[in-house]
Coordinates of N, CA, C and O in Angstrom, one line a residue:
M3 N -61.1 -8.0 16.1 CA -61.7 -8.8 14.9 C -63.2 -9.1 15.3 O -63.6 -9.4 16.4
R4 N -63.9 -8.6 14.3 CA -65.3 -8.8 14.5 C -65.9 -9.9 13.6 O -65.3 -10.3 12.6
C5 N -67.0 -10.6 14.2 CA -67.6 -11.7 13.5 C -69.2 -11.4 13.7 O -69.6 -11.6 14.9
G6 N -69.9 -11.1 12.7 CA -71.1 -10.8 12.7 C -71.4 -9.3 13.0 O -70.4 -8.7 13.2
K7 N -72.6 -9.0 13.3 CA -72.9 -7.6 13.5 C -72.2 -7.0 14.8 O -71.5 -6.0 14.7
D8 N -72.5 -7.7 15.9 CA -71.9 -7.0 17.4 C -71.1 -8.1 18.1 O -70.8 -8.0 19.2
S9 N -70.7 -9.1 17.4 CA -69.8 -10.3 18.0 C -68.4 -9.9 17.9 O -67.9 -9.3 17.1
R10 N -67.6 -10.4 19.0 CA -66.2 -10.4 19.0 C -65.6 -11.7 19.2 O -66.2 -12.5 19.8
I11 N -64.5 -12.0 18.8 CA -63.5 -13.2 18.9 C -62.3 -12.8 19.5 O -61.7 -12.0 19.1
L12 N -62.0 -13.6 20.6 CA -60.6 -13.4 21.3 C -59.8 -14.4 20.5 O -60.0 -15.7 20.6
L13 N -58.6 -13.9 20.1 CA -57.5 -14.8 19.4 C -56.2 -14.6 20.2 O -56.0 -13.4 20.7
I14 N -55.4 -15.5 20.2 CA -54.0 -15.4 20.8 C -53.0 -15.7 19.6 O -53.3 -16.2 18.6
Q15 N -51.8 -15.2 19.7 CA -50.8 -15.2 18.9 C -49.9 -16.2 19.4 O -49.3 -16.1 20.5
R16 N -49.8 -17.5 18.7 CA -48.9 -18.7 19.4 C -47.5 -18.1 19.2 O -47.0 -17.6 18.3
S17 N -46.6 -18.5 20.2 CA -45.3 -18.3 20.3 C -44.4 -18.8 19.0 O -44.9 -19.9 18.4
A18 N -43.7 -17.9 18.4 CA -43.0 -18.3 17.1 C -42.1 -19.6 17.3 O -41.8 -20.4 16.4
E19 N -41.7 -19.9 18.6 CA -41.0 -21.0 18.9 C -41.8 -22.2 19.0 O -41.2 -23.5 19.1
E20 N -43.0 -22.4 19.0 CA -43.9 -23.5 19.1 C -43.9 -24.4 17.6 O -43.7 -23.9 16.8
E21 N -43.6 -25.6 18.0 CA -43.5 -26.5 16.8 C -44.7 -26.6 15.8 O -44.7 -26.6 14.7
H22 N -45.9 -26.6 16.6 CA -47.0 -26.6 15.7 C -47.8 -25.2 15.6 O -48.1 -24.4 16.6
A23 N -47.9 -24.7 14.5 CA -48.5 -23.3 14.0 C -47.8 -22.1 14.8 O -48.4 -21.2 15.2
G24 N -46.5 -22.1 14.9 CA -45.7 -21.1 15.6 C -45.9 -19.7 14.8 O -45.9 -19.8 13.6
G25 N -46.3 -18.9 15.7 CA -46.5 -17.4 15.1 C -47.9 -17.3 14.6 O -48.3 -16.0 14.2
L26 N -48.7 -18.2 14.5 CA -50.0 -18.0 13.9 C -51.1 -17.5 15.1 O -50.8 -17.8 16.2
Y27 N -52.1 -17.0 14.6 CA -53.2 -16.6 15.6 C -54.3 -17.7 15.5 O -54.6 -18.4 14.7
S28 N -54.6 -18.0 16.8 CA -55.8 -19.0 16.9 C -56.7 -18.7 18.2 O -56.2 -18.0 19.0
P29 N -57.7 -19.2 18.3 CA -58.7 -19.3 19.5 C -57.9 -20.0 20.7 O -58.4 -19.9 21.8
G30 N -56.9 -20.7 20.5 CA -56.2 -21.4 21.6 C -56.8 -22.7 21.9 O -57.9 -23.1 21.4
G31 N -56.0 -23.7 22.3 CA -56.3 -25.0 22.7 C -56.6 -25.8 21.4 O -56.1 -25.4 20.5
K32 N -57.4 -27.0 21.6 CA -57.5 -27.7 20.5 C -59.1 -27.7 20.2 O -60.0 -27.4 21.1
M33 N -59.3 -27.9 19.0 CA -60.7 -27.9 18.4 C -61.5 -29.2 18.7 O -60.9 -30.2 18.4
E34 N -62.6 -29.1 19.4 CA -63.3 -30.3 19.5 C -64.6 -30.2 18.7 O -65.3 -29.2 18.8
F35 N -65.0 -31.2 18.1 CA -66.2 -31.2 17.2 C -67.4 -31.9 17.8 O -67.3 -33.1 18.0
S36 N -68.3 -31.3 18.1 CA -69.7 -31.9 18.7 C -70.5 -32.2 17.5 O -70.9 -31.3 16.6
P37 N -71.0 -33.5 17.3 CA -71.9 -33.9 16.2 C -73.1 -32.9 16.1 O -73.9 -32.7 17.1
G38 N -73.3 -32.4 14.9 CA -74.6 -31.7 14.8 C -74.4 -30.1 15.2 O -75.3 -29.4 14.9
S39 N -73.3 -29.8 15.7 CA -73.2 -28.4 16.3 C -72.8 -27.6 15.0 O -71.9 -27.8 14.2
L40 N -73.5 -26.3 15.0 CA -73.3 -25.3 14.0 C -72.4 -24.2 14.4 O -72.2 -23.4 13.7
H41 N -72.0 -24.4 15.7 CA -71.1 -23.2 16.2 C -69.9 -23.8 17.0 O -69.5 -23.5 17.9
V42 N -69.2 -24.5 16.1 CA -67.8 -25.1 16.5 C -66.9 -24.3 17.0 O -66.5 -24.4 18.2
L43 N -66.6 -23.0 16.3 CA -65.7 -22.0 16.8 C -66.2 -21.6 18.2 O -65.4 -21.4 19.1
E44 N -67.5 -21.0 18.2 CA -67.9 -20.4 19.4 C -68.0 -21.4 20.5 O -67.6 -21.0 21.6
D45 N -68.3 -22.5 20.4 CA -68.3 -23.7 21.5 C -66.9 -23.8 21.9 O -66.6 -23.7 23.3
N46 N -65.8 -23.9 21.1 CA -64.4 -24.0 21.6 C -63.9 -22.9 22.3 O -63.3 -23.0 23.2
V47 N -64.2 -21.7 21.7 CA -63.6 -20.5 22.5 C -64.2 -20.4 23.8 O -63.5 -20.1 24.7
S48 N -65.7 -20.6 23.9 CA -66.2 -20.6 25.3 C -65.5 -21.6 26.3 O -65.3 -21.1 27.4
R49 N -65.3 -22.8 25.9 CA -64.8 -23.8 26.5 C -63.4 -23.4 27.0 O -63.1 -23.4 28.1
E50 N -62.6 -22.7 26.0 CA -61.2 -22.4 26.3 C -61.2 -21.4 27.4 O -60.4 -21.3 28.3
I51 N -62.0 -20.4 27.2 CA -62.1 -19.3 28.1 C -62.5 -19.8 29.5 O -61.9 -19.3 30.7
K52 N -63.4 -20.5 29.7 CA -63.8 -21.4 30.9 C -62.5 -22.0 31.6 O -62.3 -21.8 32.8
E53 N -61.9 -22.7 30.8 CA -60.9 -23.6 31.3 C -59.6 -22.7 31.7 O -59.0 -23.0 32.7
E54 N -59.3 -21.6 30.9 CA -58.3 -20.9 31.2 C -58.2 -19.9 32.3 O -57.3 -19.6 33.0
I55 N -59.6 -19.2 32.3 CA -59.5 -18.1 33.1 C -60.8 -18.1 34.1 O -61.1 -17.1 34.7
G56 N -61.6 -19.2 33.8 CA -62.8 -19.4 34.8 C -64.0 -18.5 34.6 O -64.9 -18.3 35.3
I57 N -64.0 -17.8 33.3 CA -65.2 -16.9 32.9 C -66.2 -17.8 32.1 O -65.7 -18.5 31.1
T58 N -67.4 -17.9 32.4 CA -68.5 -18.4 31.5 C -69.2 -17.4 30.8 O -69.6 -16.4 31.4
L59 N -68.9 -17.6 29.4 CA -69.5 -16.5 28.6 C -71.1 -16.7 28.5 O -71.7 -17.8 28.5
G60 N -71.9 -15.6 28.3 CA -73.4 -15.6 28.2 C -73.8 -16.3 27.1 O -73.1 -16.6 26.0
G61 N -74.9 -17.1 27.2 CA -75.6 -17.8 26.1 C -75.2 -19.2 26.0 O -75.4 -19.8 25.1
N62 N -74.4 -19.9 26.9 CA -73.7 -21.1 26.8 C -74.2 -21.8 27.9 O -74.2 -21.5 28.9

């Protein structure tokens, strides 16, 4: 999935057995909203990747 000219977004498909949003695609985890942030999705994806696999994305 592409977002913008050269950007990419990593999505997961939730298990169909999950009670909340089963079978749907999402960036994973829960969304946290920082006051004044214009990059909520990017901020949350970066945080989840750092939490889940220990990789820090560039530019953060």
